[in-house]
Tab-separated table of C-alpha atoms in Angstrom:
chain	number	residue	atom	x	y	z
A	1	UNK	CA	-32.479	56.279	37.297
A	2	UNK	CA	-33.015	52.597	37.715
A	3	UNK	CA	-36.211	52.976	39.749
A	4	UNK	CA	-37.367	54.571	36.562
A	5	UNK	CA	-40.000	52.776	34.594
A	6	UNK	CA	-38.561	51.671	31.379
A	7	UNK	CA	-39.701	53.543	28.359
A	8	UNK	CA	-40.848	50.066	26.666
A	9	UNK	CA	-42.821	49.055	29.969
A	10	UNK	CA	-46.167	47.926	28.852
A	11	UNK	CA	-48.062	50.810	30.610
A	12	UNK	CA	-47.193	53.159	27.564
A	13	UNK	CA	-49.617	50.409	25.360
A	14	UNK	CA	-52.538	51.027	28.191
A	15	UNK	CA	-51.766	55.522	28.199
A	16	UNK	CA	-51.590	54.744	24.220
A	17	UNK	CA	-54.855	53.471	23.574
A	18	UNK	CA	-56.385	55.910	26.373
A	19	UNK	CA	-54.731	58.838	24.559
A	20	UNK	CA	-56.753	57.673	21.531
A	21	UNK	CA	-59.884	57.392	22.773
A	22	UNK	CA	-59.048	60.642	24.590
A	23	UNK	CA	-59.707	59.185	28.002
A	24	UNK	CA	-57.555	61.735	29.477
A	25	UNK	CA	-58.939	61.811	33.348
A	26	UNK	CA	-57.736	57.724	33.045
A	27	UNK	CA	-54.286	58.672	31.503
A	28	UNK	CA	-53.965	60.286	34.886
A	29	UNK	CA	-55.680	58.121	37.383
A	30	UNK	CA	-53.088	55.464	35.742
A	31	UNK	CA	-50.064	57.090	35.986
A	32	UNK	CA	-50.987	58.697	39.658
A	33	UNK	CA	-51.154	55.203	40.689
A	34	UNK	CA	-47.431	54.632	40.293
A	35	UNK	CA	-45.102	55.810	42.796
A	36	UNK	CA	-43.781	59.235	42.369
A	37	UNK	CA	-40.237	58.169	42.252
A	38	UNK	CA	-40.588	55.655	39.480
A	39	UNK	CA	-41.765	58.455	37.320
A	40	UNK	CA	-39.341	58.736	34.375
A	41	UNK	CA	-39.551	62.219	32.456
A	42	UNK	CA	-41.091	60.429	29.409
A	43	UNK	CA	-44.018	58.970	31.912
A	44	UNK	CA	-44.017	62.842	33.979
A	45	UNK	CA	-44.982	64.335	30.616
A	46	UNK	CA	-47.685	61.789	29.575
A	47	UNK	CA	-49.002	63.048	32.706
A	48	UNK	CA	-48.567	66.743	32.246
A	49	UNK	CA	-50.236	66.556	28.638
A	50	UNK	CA	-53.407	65.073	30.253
A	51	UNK	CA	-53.495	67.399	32.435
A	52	UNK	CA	-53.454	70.537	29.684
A	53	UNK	CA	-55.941	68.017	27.336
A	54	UNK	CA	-58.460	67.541	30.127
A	55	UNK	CA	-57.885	71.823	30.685
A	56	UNK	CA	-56.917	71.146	34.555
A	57	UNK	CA	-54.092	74.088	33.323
A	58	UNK	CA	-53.599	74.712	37.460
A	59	UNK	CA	-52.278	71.173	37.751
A	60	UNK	CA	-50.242	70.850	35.079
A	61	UNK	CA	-48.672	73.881	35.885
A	62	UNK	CA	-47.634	72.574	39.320
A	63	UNK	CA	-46.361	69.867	37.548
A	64	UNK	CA	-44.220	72.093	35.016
A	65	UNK	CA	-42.733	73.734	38.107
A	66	UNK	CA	-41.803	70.213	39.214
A	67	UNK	CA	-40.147	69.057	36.681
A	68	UNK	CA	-38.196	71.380	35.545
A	69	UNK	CA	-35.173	71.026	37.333
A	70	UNK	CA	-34.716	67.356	35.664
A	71	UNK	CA	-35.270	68.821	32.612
A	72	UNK	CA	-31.907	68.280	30.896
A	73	UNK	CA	-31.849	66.872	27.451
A	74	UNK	CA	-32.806	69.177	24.515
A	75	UNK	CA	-36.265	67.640	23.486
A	76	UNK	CA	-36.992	67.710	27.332
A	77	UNK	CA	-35.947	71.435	27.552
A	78	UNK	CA	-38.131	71.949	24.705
A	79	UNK	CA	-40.911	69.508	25.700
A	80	UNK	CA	-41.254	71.469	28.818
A	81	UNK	CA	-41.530	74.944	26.936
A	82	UNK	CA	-44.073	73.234	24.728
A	83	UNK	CA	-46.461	72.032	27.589
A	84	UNK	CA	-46.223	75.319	28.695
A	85	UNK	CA	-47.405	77.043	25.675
A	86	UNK	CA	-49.913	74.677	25.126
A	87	UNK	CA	-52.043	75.706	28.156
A	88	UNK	CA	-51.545	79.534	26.784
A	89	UNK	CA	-52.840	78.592	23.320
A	90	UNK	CA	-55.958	76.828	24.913
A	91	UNK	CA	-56.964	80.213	26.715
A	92	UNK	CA	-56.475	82.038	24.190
A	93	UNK	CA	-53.205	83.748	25.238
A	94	UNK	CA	-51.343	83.299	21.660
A	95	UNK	CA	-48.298	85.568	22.471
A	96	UNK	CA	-47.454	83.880	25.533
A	97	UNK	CA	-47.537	80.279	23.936
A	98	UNK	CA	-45.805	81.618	20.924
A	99	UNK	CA	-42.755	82.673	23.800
A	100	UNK	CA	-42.831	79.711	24.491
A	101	UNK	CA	-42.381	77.407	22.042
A	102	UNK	CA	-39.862	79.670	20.510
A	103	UNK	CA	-37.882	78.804	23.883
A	104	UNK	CA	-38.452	75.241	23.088
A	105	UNK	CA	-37.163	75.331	19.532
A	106	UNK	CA	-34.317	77.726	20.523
A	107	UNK	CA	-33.356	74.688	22.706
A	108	UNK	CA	-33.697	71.755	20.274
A	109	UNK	CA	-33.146	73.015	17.041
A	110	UNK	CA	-33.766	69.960	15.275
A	111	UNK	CA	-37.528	70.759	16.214
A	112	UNK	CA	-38.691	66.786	16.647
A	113	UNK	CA	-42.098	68.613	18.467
A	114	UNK	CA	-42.787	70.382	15.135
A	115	UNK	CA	-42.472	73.383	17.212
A	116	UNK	CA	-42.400	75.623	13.881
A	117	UNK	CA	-45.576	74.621	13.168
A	118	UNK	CA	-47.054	75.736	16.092
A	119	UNK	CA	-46.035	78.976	15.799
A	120	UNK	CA	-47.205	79.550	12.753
A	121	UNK	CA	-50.574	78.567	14.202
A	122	UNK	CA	-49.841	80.926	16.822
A	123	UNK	CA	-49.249	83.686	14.385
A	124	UNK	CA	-52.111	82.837	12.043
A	125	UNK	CA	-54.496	83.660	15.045
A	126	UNK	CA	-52.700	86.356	16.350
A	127	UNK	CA	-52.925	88.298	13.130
A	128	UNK	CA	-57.067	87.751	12.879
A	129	UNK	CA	-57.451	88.696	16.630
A	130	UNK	CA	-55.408	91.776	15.625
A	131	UNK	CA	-57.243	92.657	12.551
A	132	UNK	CA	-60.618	92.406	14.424
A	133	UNK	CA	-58.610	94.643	17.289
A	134	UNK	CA	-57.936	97.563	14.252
A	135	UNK	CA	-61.417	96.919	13.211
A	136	UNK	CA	-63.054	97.182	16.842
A	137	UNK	CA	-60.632	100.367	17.875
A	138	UNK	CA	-61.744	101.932	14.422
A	139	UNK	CA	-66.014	102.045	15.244
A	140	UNK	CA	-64.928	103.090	18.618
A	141	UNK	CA	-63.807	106.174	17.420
A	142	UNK	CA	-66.200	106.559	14.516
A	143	UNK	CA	-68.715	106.145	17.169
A	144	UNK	CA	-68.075	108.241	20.035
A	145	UNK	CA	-67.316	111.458	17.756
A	146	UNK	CA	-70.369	111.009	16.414
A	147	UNK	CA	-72.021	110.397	20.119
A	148	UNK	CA	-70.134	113.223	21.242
A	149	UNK	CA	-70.897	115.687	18.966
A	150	UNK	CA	-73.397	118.862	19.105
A	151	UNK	CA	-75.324	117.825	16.025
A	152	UNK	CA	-77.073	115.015	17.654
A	153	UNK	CA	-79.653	117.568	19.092
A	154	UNK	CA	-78.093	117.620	22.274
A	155	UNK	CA	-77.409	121.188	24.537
A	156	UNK	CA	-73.416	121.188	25.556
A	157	UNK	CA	-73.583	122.043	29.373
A	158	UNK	CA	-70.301	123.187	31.629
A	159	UNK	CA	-69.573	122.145	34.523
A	160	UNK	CA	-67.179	123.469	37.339
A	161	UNK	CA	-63.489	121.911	37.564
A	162	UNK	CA	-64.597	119.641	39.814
A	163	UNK	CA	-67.630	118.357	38.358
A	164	UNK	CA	-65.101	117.896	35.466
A	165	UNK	CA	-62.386	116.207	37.443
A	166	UNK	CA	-65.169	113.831	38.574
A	167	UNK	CA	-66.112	112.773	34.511
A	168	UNK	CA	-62.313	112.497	34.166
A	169	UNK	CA	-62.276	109.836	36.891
A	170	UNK	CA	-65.677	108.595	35.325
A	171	UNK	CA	-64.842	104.820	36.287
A	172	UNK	CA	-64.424	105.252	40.151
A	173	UNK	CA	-67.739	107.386	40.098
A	174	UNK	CA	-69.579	104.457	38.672
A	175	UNK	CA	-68.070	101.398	39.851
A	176	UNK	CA	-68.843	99.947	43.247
A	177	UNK	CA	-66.367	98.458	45.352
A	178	UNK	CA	-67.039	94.866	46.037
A	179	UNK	CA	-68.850	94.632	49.816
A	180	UNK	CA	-69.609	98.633	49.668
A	181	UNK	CA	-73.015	99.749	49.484
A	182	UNK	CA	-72.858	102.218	47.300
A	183	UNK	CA	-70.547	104.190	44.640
A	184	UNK	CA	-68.968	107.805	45.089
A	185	UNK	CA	-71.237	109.386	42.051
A	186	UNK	CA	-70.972	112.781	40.547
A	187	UNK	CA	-72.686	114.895	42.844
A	188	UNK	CA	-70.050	115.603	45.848
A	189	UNK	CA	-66.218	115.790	45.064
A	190	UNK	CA	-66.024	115.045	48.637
A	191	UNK	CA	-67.860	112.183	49.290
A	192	UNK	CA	-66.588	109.531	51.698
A	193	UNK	CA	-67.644	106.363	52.525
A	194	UNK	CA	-69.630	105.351	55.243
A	195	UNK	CA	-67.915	104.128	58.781
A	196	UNK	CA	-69.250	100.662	57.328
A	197	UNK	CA	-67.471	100.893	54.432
A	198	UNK	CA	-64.384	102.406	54.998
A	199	UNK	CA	-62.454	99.813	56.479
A	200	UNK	CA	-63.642	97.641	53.243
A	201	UNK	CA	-62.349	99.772	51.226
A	202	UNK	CA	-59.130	100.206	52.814
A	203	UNK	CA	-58.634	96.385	52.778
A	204	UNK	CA	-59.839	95.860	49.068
A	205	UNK	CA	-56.842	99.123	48.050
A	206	UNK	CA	-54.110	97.185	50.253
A	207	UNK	CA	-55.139	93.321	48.751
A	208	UNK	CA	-55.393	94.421	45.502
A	209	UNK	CA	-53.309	97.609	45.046
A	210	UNK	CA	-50.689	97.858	48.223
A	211	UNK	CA	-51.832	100.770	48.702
A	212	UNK	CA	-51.980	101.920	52.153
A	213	UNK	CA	-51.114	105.267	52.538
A	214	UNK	CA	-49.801	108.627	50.643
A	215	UNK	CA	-46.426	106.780	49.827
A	216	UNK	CA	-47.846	103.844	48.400
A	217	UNK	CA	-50.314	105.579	46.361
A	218	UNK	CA	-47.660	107.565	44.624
A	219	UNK	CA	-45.619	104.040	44.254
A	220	UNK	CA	-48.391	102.448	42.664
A	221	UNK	CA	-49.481	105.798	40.327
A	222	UNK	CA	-45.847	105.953	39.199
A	223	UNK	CA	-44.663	102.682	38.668
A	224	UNK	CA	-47.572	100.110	37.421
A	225	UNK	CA	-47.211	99.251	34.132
A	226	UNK	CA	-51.288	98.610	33.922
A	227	UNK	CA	-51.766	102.526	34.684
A	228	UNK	CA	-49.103	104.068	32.622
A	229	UNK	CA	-49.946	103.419	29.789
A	230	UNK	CA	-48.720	106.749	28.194
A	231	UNK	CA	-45.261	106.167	29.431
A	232	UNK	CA	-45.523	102.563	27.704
A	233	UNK	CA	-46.792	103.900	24.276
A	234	UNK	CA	-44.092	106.515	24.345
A	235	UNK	CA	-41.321	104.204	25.150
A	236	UNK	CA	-42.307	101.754	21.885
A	237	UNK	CA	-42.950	104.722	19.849
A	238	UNK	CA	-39.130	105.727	20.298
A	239	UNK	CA	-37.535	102.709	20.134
A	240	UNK	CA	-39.127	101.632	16.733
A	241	UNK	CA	-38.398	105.233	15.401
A	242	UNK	CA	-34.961	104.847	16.576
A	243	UNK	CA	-34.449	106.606	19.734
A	244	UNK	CA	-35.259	104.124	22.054
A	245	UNK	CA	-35.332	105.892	25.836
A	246	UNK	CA	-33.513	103.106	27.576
A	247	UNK	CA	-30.981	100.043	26.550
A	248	UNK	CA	-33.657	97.855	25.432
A	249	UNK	CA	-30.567	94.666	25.270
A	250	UNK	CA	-30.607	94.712	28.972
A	251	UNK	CA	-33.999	93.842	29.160
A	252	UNK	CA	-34.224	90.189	30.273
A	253	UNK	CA	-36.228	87.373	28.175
A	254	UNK	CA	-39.382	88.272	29.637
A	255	UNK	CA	-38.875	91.806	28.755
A	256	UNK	CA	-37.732	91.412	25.559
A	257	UNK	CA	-40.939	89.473	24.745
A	258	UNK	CA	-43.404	92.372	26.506
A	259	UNK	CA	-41.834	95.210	24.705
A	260	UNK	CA	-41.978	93.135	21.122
A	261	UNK	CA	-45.615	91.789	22.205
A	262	UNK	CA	-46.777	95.829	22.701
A	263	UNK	CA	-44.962	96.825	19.631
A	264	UNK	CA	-47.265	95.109	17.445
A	265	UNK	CA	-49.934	95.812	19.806
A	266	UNK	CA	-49.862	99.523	19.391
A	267	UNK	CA	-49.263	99.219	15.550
A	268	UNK	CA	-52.853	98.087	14.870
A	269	UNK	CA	-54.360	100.688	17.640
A	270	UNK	CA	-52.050	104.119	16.975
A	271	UNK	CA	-53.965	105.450	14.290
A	272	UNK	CA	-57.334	105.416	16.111
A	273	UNK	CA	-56.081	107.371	19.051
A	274	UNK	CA	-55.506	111.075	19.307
A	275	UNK	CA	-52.458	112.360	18.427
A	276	UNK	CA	-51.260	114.230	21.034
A	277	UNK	CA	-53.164	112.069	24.067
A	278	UNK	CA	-52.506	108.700	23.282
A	279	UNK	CA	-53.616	106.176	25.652
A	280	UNK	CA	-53.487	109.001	28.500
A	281	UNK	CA	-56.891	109.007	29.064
A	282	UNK	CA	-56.691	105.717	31.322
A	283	UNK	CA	-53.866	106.920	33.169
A	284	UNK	CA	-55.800	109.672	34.325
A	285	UNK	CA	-59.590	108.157	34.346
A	286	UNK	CA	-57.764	105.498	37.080
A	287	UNK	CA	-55.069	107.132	38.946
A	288	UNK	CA	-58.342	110.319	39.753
A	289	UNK	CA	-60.295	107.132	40.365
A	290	UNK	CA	-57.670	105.767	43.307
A	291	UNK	CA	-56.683	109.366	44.749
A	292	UNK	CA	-61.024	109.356	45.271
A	293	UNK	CA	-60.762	106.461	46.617
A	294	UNK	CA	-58.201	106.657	48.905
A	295	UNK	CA	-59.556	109.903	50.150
A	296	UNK	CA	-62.871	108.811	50.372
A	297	UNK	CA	-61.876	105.529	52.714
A	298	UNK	CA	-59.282	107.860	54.653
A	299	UNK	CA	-55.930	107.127	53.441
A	300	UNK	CA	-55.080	110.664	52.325
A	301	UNK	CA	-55.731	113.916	53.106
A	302	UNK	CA	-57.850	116.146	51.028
A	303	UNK	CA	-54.543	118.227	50.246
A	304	UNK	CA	-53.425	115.223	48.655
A	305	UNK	CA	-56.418	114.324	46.966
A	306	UNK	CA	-56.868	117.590	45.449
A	307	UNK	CA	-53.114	117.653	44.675
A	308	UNK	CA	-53.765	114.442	43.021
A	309	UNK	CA	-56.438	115.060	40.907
A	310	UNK	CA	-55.765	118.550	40.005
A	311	UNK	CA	-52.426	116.942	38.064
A	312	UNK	CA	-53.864	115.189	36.304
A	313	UNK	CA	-56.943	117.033	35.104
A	314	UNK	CA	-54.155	119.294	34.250
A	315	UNK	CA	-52.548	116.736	32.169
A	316	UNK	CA	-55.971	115.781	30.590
A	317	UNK	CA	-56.002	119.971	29.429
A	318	UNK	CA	-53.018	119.273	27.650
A	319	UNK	CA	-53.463	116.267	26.479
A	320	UNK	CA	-56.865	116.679	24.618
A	321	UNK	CA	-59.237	119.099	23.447
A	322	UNK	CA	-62.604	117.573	23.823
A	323	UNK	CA	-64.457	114.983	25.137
A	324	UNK	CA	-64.220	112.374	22.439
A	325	UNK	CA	-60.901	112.202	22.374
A	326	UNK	CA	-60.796	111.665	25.983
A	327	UNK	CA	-63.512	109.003	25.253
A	328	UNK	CA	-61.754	107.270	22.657
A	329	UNK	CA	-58.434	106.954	24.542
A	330	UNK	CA	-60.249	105.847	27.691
A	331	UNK	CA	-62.052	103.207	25.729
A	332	UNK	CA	-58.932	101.932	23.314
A	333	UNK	CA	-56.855	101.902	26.880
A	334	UNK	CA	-59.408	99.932	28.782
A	335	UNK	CA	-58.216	97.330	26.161
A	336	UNK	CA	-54.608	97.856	26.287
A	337	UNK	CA	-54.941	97.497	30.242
A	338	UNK	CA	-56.558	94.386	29.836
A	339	UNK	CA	-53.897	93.178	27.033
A	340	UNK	CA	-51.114	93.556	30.038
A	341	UNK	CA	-53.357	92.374	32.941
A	342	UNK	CA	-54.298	88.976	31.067
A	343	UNK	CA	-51.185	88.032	29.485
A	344	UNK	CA	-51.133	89.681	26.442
A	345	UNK	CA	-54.494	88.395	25.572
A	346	UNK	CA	-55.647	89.993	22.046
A	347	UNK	CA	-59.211	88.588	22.551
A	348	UNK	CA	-59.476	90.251	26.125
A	349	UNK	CA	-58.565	92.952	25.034
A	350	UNK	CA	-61.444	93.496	22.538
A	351	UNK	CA	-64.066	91.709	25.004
A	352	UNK	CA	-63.131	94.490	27.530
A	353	UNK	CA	-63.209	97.548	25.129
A	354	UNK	CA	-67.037	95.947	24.342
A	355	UNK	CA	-68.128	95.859	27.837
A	356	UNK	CA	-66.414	99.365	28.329
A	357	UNK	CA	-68.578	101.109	25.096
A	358	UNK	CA	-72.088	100.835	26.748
A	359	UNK	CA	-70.752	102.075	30.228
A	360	UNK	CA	-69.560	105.345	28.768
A	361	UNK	CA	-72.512	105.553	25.950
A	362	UNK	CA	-74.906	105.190	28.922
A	363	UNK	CA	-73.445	108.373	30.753
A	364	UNK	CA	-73.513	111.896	30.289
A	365	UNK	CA	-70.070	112.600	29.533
A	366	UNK	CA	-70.750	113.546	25.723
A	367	UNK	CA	-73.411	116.234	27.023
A	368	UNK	CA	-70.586	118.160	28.759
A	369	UNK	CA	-68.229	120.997	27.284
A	370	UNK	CA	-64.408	120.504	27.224
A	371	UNK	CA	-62.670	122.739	30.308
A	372	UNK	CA	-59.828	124.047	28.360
A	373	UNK	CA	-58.332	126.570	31.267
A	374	UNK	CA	-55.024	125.289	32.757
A	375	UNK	CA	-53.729	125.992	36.342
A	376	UNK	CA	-57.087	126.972	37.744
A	377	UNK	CA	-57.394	127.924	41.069
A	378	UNK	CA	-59.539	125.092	43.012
């Protein structure tokens, strides 16, 4: 500790004035100068914070991870929990900087950060985004009933099961793999890619995914959070209701903070979606759109594709009775994937259910009847 620099040394009057002008890049070109192991915690955080000001977030994380272990008193507990919330807040990820400085005041009580404060600005944001989120998920389905239905002077066309299986798994028919050629389409259940691209795609499910073979693809199907998002909605549903489906106290801290951060999630996006499909509709757009996929690049067998896909059209049966509500859950649960892929982001969310509305107003789905027959034979 006496290798330390003092915390009256008179480099705090030169990373002072800096700070005010908001030279930031100098803060840390001066304090990188000094040896590493004269670095008290008080000088370690001047550097962190100029990090997060000058939005090199990668960096000051690295230095987070650093530190941490020296982290002992109270205000450095919480001054740690509070330089990692501010990089959250600055990308727009309120719920995760929230977390966090409610683990810094939880560990300095006294609050000399004025951590209170910036929760409250936390919250304050958090309840626009998620007014603008009710707002958004409402036109959605305003919209695509009214796209989807026969007044518009359209002619409702069916299709066979799996024509419909294919507008199910809409994404994966239009989306192209990156360093493919080209995408699977409507036109052939059976498509596969070329001997070019096969081994792409193979390496882009594995990276990505882990998938690799039948196993895995059930693993993945079953388990990720980002593609169950029925299971999810469910779960919240019957804990705030009062019959919760597991222990939610054993939950660690992290999953005490997802499971409150989807609760309010779904409050301001339940009343948009259908009633009996929920969310479903991603589930099954994606997990058709991997089962193609993995078929199509040789992973599976076309047992297991078919087995695959004719689940969950099944489910999609049950689960809705027309397009539009298959629409509207897609759309909704494009956003609620992206929620849980970018850290609880409320403003991803909504960019991503804006970039999904023009991909499925430019398609045909609307044009097609609803297959209501169960257990088909195909």
């Amino acid at each position: 500790m006496d290798n330390f620099i003092p915390d009256n040394d008179a480099v705090y009057e030169t990373l002072d004035k800096l700070y005010d002008e908001d030279k930031f890049t100098d803060i840390i070109n001066e304090i990188t100068k000094i040896p590493k192991e004269k670095w008290s915690n008080k000088l370690w955080f001047r550097l962190i914070g100029a990090y997060n000001s000058s939005e090199r977030f990668g960096e000051a994380s690295r230095e987070l991870q650093e530190i941490f272990p020296r982290c002992r008193s109270n205000e450095d507990i919480a001054r740690y929990w509070y330089q990692r919330g501010y990089s959250f807040y600055k990308t727009d990820h309120e719920f995760a900087a929230k977390h966090f400085y409610e683990r810094g005041l939880a560990a300095d009580p006294d609050d000399t950060l004025n951590l209170k404060g910036e929760i409250e600005e936390c919250n304050s944001f958090l309840l626009e985004d998620l007014h603008k989120l009710a707002g958004i998920s409402n036109r959605v389905k305003i919209t695509l009933e009214k796209h989807c239905a026969s007044g518009m002077g359209r002619v409702k066309y069916r299709v066979s099961d799996e024509e419909f299986s294919m507008r199910l798994g809409y994404l994966s028919a239009i989306r192209r793999i990156p360093g493919t050629k080209f995408v699977l389409g409507f036109k052939d259940f059976l498509k596969t890619f070329s001997d070019d691209d096969k081994p792409v795609v193979r390496e882009f499910l594995k990276k990505n995914f882990k998938i690799t073979d039948k196993k895995s693809l059930d693993d993945f199907c079953n388990n990720n959070f980002s593609y169950n998002l029925s299971l999810l909605l469910h779960n919240v549903c019957s804990n705030v209701i009062g019959k919760p489906d597991f222990d939610t106290s054993k939950l660690d801290i992290n999953g005490r903070e997802l499971f409150s951060d989807l609760t309010v999630f779904f409050s301001y996006i339940a009343k948009y979606l259908p009633e009996r499909g929920g969310l479903s509709a991603w589930d099954i757009c994606e997990k058709i759109g991997f089962a193609r996929n993995s078929f199509a690049c040789g992973i599976i067998t076309e047992a297991d594709y078919r087995a695959i896909v004719n689940k969950m059209t099944d489910f999609a049966k049950n689960s809705f009775s027309s397009f539009a509500e298959y629409l509207v859950s897609l759309v909704i649960g494009s956003g609620t994937f992206m929620f849980l892929e970018d850290n609880r982001s409320v403003k991803s969310a909504i960019k991503f259910i804006n970039e999904m509305m023009p991909l499925v107003l430019g398609g045909d789905v609307p044009d097609i009847m609803w297959n209501e027959t169960v257990g088909s034979n195909r």
